Amino acid sequence: MDIPPPSVPESRLTDWRQTDRTVDSPFSTPMLSVYTHTRVYEESTQRQTIADRMGFDHPWRFFFISRVRLDPPQPPNPMLSSLLRQRVASAFVDRLDGRGLADITKQTRSHISIGDVDGSLRRYHARLQLSADDLTAQLSADGADRDPDPDPLSLPIEALVVIWPDDDYYVAGGAYPAGPPECGPDELVAALEAEIDPAASRRELLALIKDCGRQ
């Protein structure tokens, strides 16, 4: 199916870079087929600051937006919205798992205004865990005198996903550090503590999501 890309608030993405763009058919039922066109972005400015300071590069924050198109076309209705919310929640957990997050748990479900429509928001907690082996190769690659056997990194993560109806359905979300590292190499912990602002990251992600509904 020919499905156009979802619109994004380009003016808000100056510190982000697009890392993936896919067209997919994630599932179907005997009554309809579901198609998605997805854009994925990773924050790049803060990431580069941490990499320059520490010699360790990692995508600390990401954002995605998907246009969901149905075949045959169906107007939004409670039964369809409920089905899509369930599938979106499952797919989002898979997306978080695919990005190396562990201990993913659903925390809350609430409503959020996206433009003139009502969206469903789910919030998750997770943990980014990087082993000593994960860290060692990069931390030693810049030639700096670093601990050859660093402590593993454990970083709390909050993730949000929103689904809302418009001419098509839309799904948007992302994740960001929810607080300072629980443990890890001292220098990396210090670099992350200096850059992490969970409240600001949450506001930015929600602004990105809401502006997708105004495009």
PDB file of C-alpha atoms in Angstrom:
ATOM      1  CA  MET A   1       0.000   0.000   0.000  1.00  0.00           C
ATOM      2  CA  ASP A   2       1.141   3.545  -0.760  1.00  0.00           C
ATOM      3  CA  ILE A   3       1.243   5.267   2.628  1.00  0.00           C
ATOM      4  CA  PRO A   4       2.795   8.738   2.961  1.00  0.00           C
ATOM      5  CA  PRO A   5       5.274   9.473   5.740  1.00  0.00           C
ATOM      6  CA  PRO A   6       3.948  11.051   8.912  1.00  0.00           C
ATOM      7  CA  SER A   7       4.557  14.768   9.245  1.00  0.00           C
ATOM      8  CA  VAL A   8       7.077  15.893  11.834  1.00  0.00           C
ATOM      9  CA  PRO A   9       7.798  19.262  13.479  1.00  0.00           C
ATOM     10  CA  GLU A  10      11.075  19.944  11.663  1.00  0.00           C
ATOM     11  CA  SER A  11      11.788  23.102  13.693  1.00  0.00           C
ATOM     12  CA  ARG A  12      11.894  21.015  16.889  1.00  0.00           C
ATOM     13  CA  LEU A  13      14.282  18.446  15.442  1.00  0.00           C
ATOM     14  CA  THR A  14      17.423  20.560  15.045  1.00  0.00           C
ATOM     15  CA  ASP A  15      19.146  18.527  17.801  1.00  0.00           C
ATOM     16  CA  TRP A  16      17.931  15.211  16.405  1.00  0.00           C
ATOM     17  CA  ARG A  17      18.867  13.080  13.417  1.00  0.00           C
ATOM     18  CA  GLN A  18      16.732  10.595  11.557  1.00  0.00           C
ATOM     19  CA  THR A  19      18.119   7.075  11.950  1.00  0.00           C
ATOM     20  CA  ASP A  20      15.432   4.923  10.353  1.00  0.00           C
ATOM     21  CA  ARG A  21      12.423   5.108   8.059  1.00  0.00           C
ATOM     22  CA  THR A  22      10.300   2.047   7.342  1.00  0.00           C
ATOM     23  CA  VAL A  23       7.049   1.003   5.707  1.00  0.00           C
ATOM     24  CA  ASP A  24       5.641  -2.153   7.226  1.00  0.00           C
ATOM     25  CA  SER A  25       2.526  -4.275   7.711  1.00  0.00           C
ATOM     26  CA  PRO A  26       2.756  -5.149  11.418  1.00  0.00           C
ATOM     27  CA  PHE A  27      -0.430  -7.220  11.602  1.00  0.00           C
ATOM     28  CA  SER A  28      -3.732  -8.027   9.948  1.00  0.00           C
ATOM     29  CA  THR A  29      -7.095  -9.491  10.904  1.00  0.00           C
ATOM     30  CA  PRO A  30      -9.664 -11.313   8.769  1.00  0.00           C
ATOM     31  CA  MET A  31     -11.414  -7.943   8.354  1.00  0.00           C
ATOM     32  CA  LEU A  32      -8.555  -5.537   7.641  1.00  0.00           C
ATOM     33  CA  SER A  33      -4.836  -5.076   7.056  1.00  0.00           C
ATOM     34  CA  VAL A  34      -2.728  -2.559   8.945  1.00  0.00           C
ATOM     35  CA  TYR A  35       0.160  -0.635   7.365  1.00  0.00           C
ATOM     36  CA  THR A  36       2.589   1.787   8.977  1.00  0.00           C
ATOM     37  CA  HIS A  37       5.084   4.382   7.777  1.00  0.00           C
ATOM     38  CA  THR A  38       7.524   5.160  10.592  1.00  0.00           C
ATOM     39  CA  ARG A  39      10.281   7.710  11.140  1.00  0.00           C
ATOM     40  CA  VAL A  40      12.790   7.215  13.976  1.00  0.00           C
ATOM     41  CA  TYR A  41      15.050   9.941  15.390  1.00  0.00           C
ATOM     42  CA  GLU A  42      17.839   9.997  17.976  1.00  0.00           C
ATOM     43  CA  GLU A  43      18.961  13.063  19.908  1.00  0.00           C
ATOM     44  CA  SER A  44      22.413  14.049  18.658  1.00  0.00           C
ATOM     45  CA  THR A  45      23.646  17.222  20.394  1.00  0.00           C
ATOM     46  CA  GLN A  46      23.601  15.978  23.982  1.00  0.00           C
ATOM     47  CA  ARG A  47      24.835  12.615  22.762  1.00  0.00           C
ATOM     48  CA  GLN A  48      27.860  14.240  21.105  1.00  0.00           C
ATOM     49  CA  THR A  49      28.637  16.258  24.242  1.00  0.00           C
ATOM     50  CA  ILE A  50      28.772  13.077  26.322  1.00  0.00           C
ATOM     51  CA  ALA A  51      30.801  11.276  23.655  1.00  0.00           C
ATOM     52  CA  ASP A  52      33.333  14.134  23.444  1.00  0.00           C
ATOM     53  CA  ARG A  53      33.726  14.231  27.210  1.00  0.00           C
ATOM     54  CA  MET A  54      33.789  10.532  27.843  1.00  0.00           C
ATOM     55  CA  GLY A  55      34.739   8.745  24.633  1.00  0.00           C
ATOM     56  CA  PHE A  56      31.554   6.677  24.853  1.00  0.00           C
ATOM     57  CA  ASP A  57      28.823   7.086  22.245  1.00  0.00           C
ATOM     58  CA  HIS A  58      25.282   5.827  22.838  1.00  0.00           C
ATOM     59  CA  PRO A  59      21.758   6.882  21.777  1.00  0.00           C
ATOM     60  CA  TRP A  60      20.469   8.128  25.142  1.00  0.00           C
ATOM     61  CA  ARG A  61      17.159   9.492  23.787  1.00  0.00           C
ATOM     62  CA  PHE A  62      14.957   8.512  20.841  1.00  0.00           C
ATOM     63  CA  PHE A  63      11.671   9.596  19.277  1.00  0.00           C
ATOM     64  CA  PHE A  64       9.478   7.977  16.630  1.00  0.00           C
ATOM     65  CA  ILE A  65       6.270   8.766  14.765  1.00  0.00           C
ATOM     66  CA  SER A  66       4.157   6.345  12.715  1.00  0.00           C
ATOM     67  CA  ARG A  67       1.239   6.894  10.376  1.00  0.00           C
ATOM     68  CA  VAL A  68      -1.122   3.904  10.586  1.00  0.00           C
ATOM     69  CA  ARG A  69      -3.338   3.239   7.563  1.00  0.00           C
ATOM     70  CA  LEU A  70      -6.054   0.602   7.332  1.00  0.00           C
ATOM     71  CA  ASP A  71      -7.157  -1.403   4.315  1.00  0.00           C
ATOM     72  CA  PRO A  72     -10.055  -1.230   3.710  1.00  0.00           C
ATOM     73  CA  PRO A  73     -10.330   2.286   5.201  1.00  0.00           C
ATOM     74  CA  GLN A  74     -12.217   2.439   8.474  1.00  0.00           C
ATOM     75  CA  PRO A  75     -13.394   5.467  10.440  1.00  0.00           C
ATOM     76  CA  PRO A  76     -12.159   5.592  14.044  1.00  0.00           C
ATOM     77  CA  ASN A  77     -14.422   3.689  16.409  1.00  0.00           C
ATOM     78  CA  PRO A  78     -14.091   2.394  20.002  1.00  0.00           C
ATOM     79  CA  MET A  79     -13.543  -1.260  19.049  1.00  0.00           C
ATOM     80  CA  LEU A  80     -10.876  -0.465  16.485  1.00  0.00           C
ATOM     81  CA  SER A  81      -9.158   2.017  18.793  1.00  0.00           C
ATOM     82  CA  SER A  82      -9.049  -0.577  21.571  1.00  0.00           C
ATOM     83  CA  LEU A  83      -7.513  -3.175  19.232  1.00  0.00           C
ATOM     84  CA  LEU A  84      -4.868  -0.733  18.011  1.00  0.00           C
ATOM     85  CA  ARG A  85      -4.001   0.391  21.550  1.00  0.00           C
ATOM     86  CA  GLN A  86      -3.334  -3.216  22.545  1.00  0.00           C
ATOM     87  CA  ARG A  87      -1.183  -3.887  19.496  1.00  0.00           C
ATOM     88  CA  VAL A  88       0.668  -0.577  19.870  1.00  0.00           C
ATOM     89  CA  ALA A  89       1.497  -1.299  23.514  1.00  0.00           C
ATOM     90  CA  SER A  90       2.901  -4.725  22.616  1.00  0.00           C
ATOM     91  CA  ALA A  91       4.893  -3.346  19.668  1.00  0.00           C
ATOM     92  CA  PHE A  92       6.288  -0.515  21.802  1.00  0.00           C
ATOM     93  CA  VAL A  93       7.576  -2.933  24.437  1.00  0.00           C
ATOM     94  CA  ASP A  94       9.237  -4.886  21.614  1.00  0.00           C
ATOM     95  CA  ARG A  95      10.783  -1.631  20.332  1.00  0.00           C
ATOM     96  CA  LEU A  96      12.198  -0.859  23.793  1.00  0.00           C
ATOM     97  CA  ASP A  97      13.532  -4.391  24.130  1.00  0.00           C
ATOM     98  CA  GLY A  98      15.136  -4.068  20.700  1.00  0.00           C
ATOM     99  CA  ARG A  99      17.000  -0.989  21.912  1.00  0.00           C
ATOM    100  CA  GLY A 100      18.573  -2.987  24.738  1.00  0.00           C
ATOM    101  CA  LEU A 101      16.270  -1.923  27.577  1.00  0.00           C
ATOM    102  CA  ALA A 102      15.413  -4.347  30.375  1.00  0.00           C
ATOM    103  CA  ASP A 103      12.894  -4.577  33.250  1.00  0.00           C
ATOM    104  CA  ILE A 104      10.206  -2.893  31.127  1.00  0.00           C
ATOM    105  CA  THR A 105       7.062  -2.270  33.178  1.00  0.00           C
ATOM    106  CA  LYS A 106       3.890  -0.336  32.384  1.00  0.00           C
ATOM    107  CA  GLN A 107       3.266   2.419  34.936  1.00  0.00           C
ATOM    108  CA  THR A 108       0.245   4.496  33.958  1.00  0.00           C
ATOM    109  CA  ARG A 109      -2.316   5.053  31.236  1.00  0.00           C
ATOM    110  CA  SER A 110      -3.929   8.452  30.695  1.00  0.00           C
ATOM    111  CA  HIS A 111      -5.408  10.764  28.078  1.00  0.00           C
ATOM    112  CA  ILE A 112      -3.638  13.583  26.273  1.00  0.00           C
ATOM    113  CA  SER A 113      -4.839  16.224  23.822  1.00  0.00           C
ATOM    114  CA  ILE A 114      -3.180  16.011  20.407  1.00  0.00           C
ATOM    115  CA  GLY A 115      -4.419  18.979  18.428  1.00  0.00           C
ATOM    116  CA  ASP A 116      -8.201  18.723  18.505  1.00  0.00           C
ATOM    117  CA  VAL A 117      -8.393  15.003  19.292  1.00  0.00           C
ATOM    118  CA  ASP A 118      -8.010  12.825  22.356  1.00  0.00           C
ATOM    119  CA  GLY A 119      -4.990  10.529  22.479  1.00  0.00           C
ATOM    120  CA  SER A 120      -4.160   7.586  24.732  1.00  0.00           C
ATOM    121  CA  LEU A 121      -0.815   7.839  26.539  1.00  0.00           C
ATOM    122  CA  ARG A 122       1.014   4.969  28.207  1.00  0.00           C
ATOM    123  CA  ARG A 123       4.073   5.448  30.386  1.00  0.00           C
ATOM    124  CA  TYR A 124       6.695   2.777  31.045  1.00  0.00           C
ATOM    125  CA  HIS A 125       9.715   2.399  33.270  1.00  0.00           C
ATOM    126  CA  ALA A 126      12.755   0.454  32.074  1.00  0.00           C
ATOM    127  CA  ARG A 127      16.473   0.182  32.653  1.00  0.00           C
ATOM    128  CA  LEU A 128      19.421   0.535  30.319  1.00  0.00           C
ATOM    129  CA  GLN A 129      22.090  -1.942  31.394  1.00  0.00           C
ATOM    130  CA  LEU A 130      25.508  -1.955  29.749  1.00  0.00           C
ATOM    131  CA  SER A 131      28.000  -4.574  30.858  1.00  0.00           C
ATOM    132  CA  ALA A 132      31.709  -4.009  31.400  1.00  0.00           C
ATOM    133  CA  ASP A 133      32.314  -5.649  28.024  1.00  0.00           C
ATOM    134  CA  ASP A 134      29.835  -3.250  26.379  1.00  0.00           C
ATOM    135  CA  LEU A 135      31.747  -0.299  27.805  1.00  0.00           C
ATOM    136  CA  THR A 136      35.373  -1.386  27.553  1.00  0.00           C
ATOM    137  CA  ALA A 137      35.886  -1.279  23.774  1.00  0.00           C
ATOM    138  CA  GLN A 138      34.723   2.321  23.370  1.00  0.00           C
ATOM    139  CA  LEU A 139      36.171   3.664  26.620  1.00  0.00           C
ATOM    140  CA  SER A 140      39.630   2.424  25.711  1.00  0.00           C
ATOM    141  CA  ALA A 141      39.459   3.335  22.014  1.00  0.00           C
ATOM    142  CA  ASP A 142      40.315   7.039  22.471  1.00  0.00           C
ATOM    143  CA  GLY A 143      43.640   6.243  24.100  1.00  0.00           C
ATOM    144  CA  ALA A 144      42.787   7.909  27.401  1.00  0.00           C
ATOM    145  CA  ASP A 145      43.956   6.350  30.640  1.00  0.00           C
ATOM    146  CA  ARG A 146      40.720   4.675  31.707  1.00  0.00           C
ATOM    147  CA  ASP A 147      39.796   1.778  33.942  1.00  0.00           C
ATOM    148  CA  PRO A 148      40.312  -1.399  31.867  1.00  0.00           C
ATOM    149  CA  ASP A 149      37.584  -3.127  33.889  1.00  0.00           C
ATOM    150  CA  PRO A 150      34.804  -0.545  34.312  1.00  0.00           C
ATOM    151  CA  ASP A 151      31.730  -1.048  36.450  1.00  0.00           C
ATOM    152  CA  PRO A 152      28.573  -1.954  34.506  1.00  0.00           C
ATOM    153  CA  LEU A 153      26.219   0.941  33.806  1.00  0.00           C
ATOM    154  CA  SER A 154      22.622   0.876  35.037  1.00  0.00           C
ATOM    155  CA  LEU A 155      20.478   3.846  34.000  1.00  0.00           C
ATOM    156  CA  PRO A 156      16.747   4.294  34.741  1.00  0.00           C
ATOM    157  CA  ILE A 157      14.655   5.049  31.657  1.00  0.00           C
ATOM    158  CA  GLU A 158      11.153   6.444  31.188  1.00  0.00           C
ATOM    159  CA  ALA A 159       9.281   5.771  27.953  1.00  0.00           C
ATOM    160  CA  LEU A 160       6.062   7.247  26.571  1.00  0.00           C
ATOM    161  CA  VAL A 161       3.839   6.136  23.694  1.00  0.00           C
ATOM    162  CA  VAL A 162       0.709   7.889  22.410  1.00  0.00           C
ATOM    163  CA  ILE A 163      -1.902   6.757  19.870  1.00  0.00           C
ATOM    164  CA  TRP A 164      -4.533   9.070  18.417  1.00  0.00           C
ATOM    165  CA  PRO A 165      -7.001   9.116  15.503  1.00  0.00           C
ATOM    166  CA  ASP A 166      -7.067  11.659  12.697  1.00  0.00           C
ATOM    167  CA  ASP A 167      -7.638  10.975   8.997  1.00  0.00           C
ATOM    168  CA  ASP A 168      -5.386   8.010   9.766  1.00  0.00           C
ATOM    169  CA  TYR A 169      -4.298   6.722  13.153  1.00  0.00           C
ATOM    170  CA  TYR A 170      -0.948   7.930  14.483  1.00  0.00           C
ATOM    171  CA  VAL A 171       1.479   6.523  17.026  1.00  0.00           C
ATOM    172  CA  ALA A 172       4.357   8.490  18.517  1.00  0.00           C
ATOM    173  CA  GLY A 173       6.663   8.018  21.459  1.00  0.00           C
ATOM    174  CA  GLY A 174      10.183   7.669  22.703  1.00  0.00           C
ATOM    175  CA  ALA A 175      12.376   7.264  25.750  1.00  0.00           C
ATOM    176  CA  TYR A 176      14.895   9.223  27.818  1.00  0.00           C
ATOM    177  CA  PRO A 177      16.950   8.823  31.020  1.00  0.00           C
ATOM    178  CA  ALA A 178      14.630   9.168  34.017  1.00  0.00           C
ATOM    179  CA  GLY A 179      17.404   9.993  36.488  1.00  0.00           C
ATOM    180  CA  PRO A 180      21.103   9.652  37.189  1.00  0.00           C
ATOM    181  CA  PRO A 181      22.854   6.294  36.757  1.00  0.00           C
ATOM    182  CA  GLU A 182      22.402   3.825  39.588  1.00  0.00           C
ATOM    183  CA  CYS A 183      25.936   2.593  39.001  1.00  0.00           C
ATOM    184  CA  GLY A 184      28.661   2.768  36.379  1.00  0.00           C
ATOM    185  CA  PRO A 185      32.169   4.091  35.607  1.00  0.00           C
ATOM    186  CA  ASP A 186      32.744   7.271  37.617  1.00  0.00           C
ATOM    187  CA  GLU A 187      33.560   9.473  34.618  1.00  0.00           C
ATOM    188  CA  LEU A 188      30.571   8.272  32.602  1.00  0.00           C
ATOM    189  CA  VAL A 189      28.279   8.690  35.603  1.00  0.00           C
ATOM    190  CA  ALA A 190      29.556  12.262  36.030  1.00  0.00           C
ATOM    191  CA  ALA A 191      29.079  13.041  32.329  1.00  0.00           C
ATOM    192  CA  LEU A 192      25.532  11.696  32.370  1.00  0.00           C
ATOM    193  CA  GLU A 193      24.657  13.492  35.608  1.00  0.00           C
ATOM    194  CA  ALA A 194      25.864  16.766  34.062  1.00  0.00           C
ATOM    195  CA  GLU A 195      23.707  16.344  30.947  1.00  0.00           C
ATOM    196  CA  ILE A 196      20.597  14.459  32.090  1.00  0.00           C
ATOM    197  CA  ASP A 197      17.487  16.523  32.804  1.00  0.00           C
ATOM    198  CA  PRO A 198      14.518  14.130  32.998  1.00  0.00           C
ATOM    199  CA  ALA A 199      11.881  16.866  33.325  1.00  0.00           C
ATOM    200  CA  ALA A 200      13.220  18.796  30.319  1.00  0.00           C
ATOM    201  CA  SER A 201      13.532  15.581  28.286  1.00  0.00           C
ATOM    202  CA  ARG A 202       9.934  14.641  29.076  1.00  0.00           C
ATOM    203  CA  ARG A 203       8.695  18.108  28.100  1.00  0.00           C
ATOM    204  CA  GLU A 204      10.627  17.950  24.835  1.00  0.00           C
ATOM    205  CA  LEU A 205       9.300  14.509  23.941  1.00  0.00           C
ATOM    206  CA  LEU A 206       5.701  15.500  24.691  1.00  0.00           C
ATOM    207  CA  ALA A 207       6.122  18.696  22.653  1.00  0.00           C
ATOM    208  CA  LEU A 208       7.406  16.652  19.707  1.00  0.00           C
ATOM    209  CA  ILE A 209       4.456  14.286  19.968  1.00  0.00           C
ATOM    210  CA  LYS A 210       1.874  17.058  20.281  1.00  0.00           C
ATOM    211  CA  ASP A 211       3.337  19.013  17.380  1.00  0.00           C
ATOM    212  CA  CYS A 212       3.090  15.932  15.171  1.00  0.00           C
ATOM    213  CA  GLY A 213      -0.671  16.290  15.573  1.00  0.00           C
ATOM    214  CA  ARG A 214      -0.572  19.896  14.379  1.00  0.00           C
ATOM    215  CA  GLN A 215       1.276  19.284  11.098  1.00  0.00           C
TER     216      GLN A 215
END
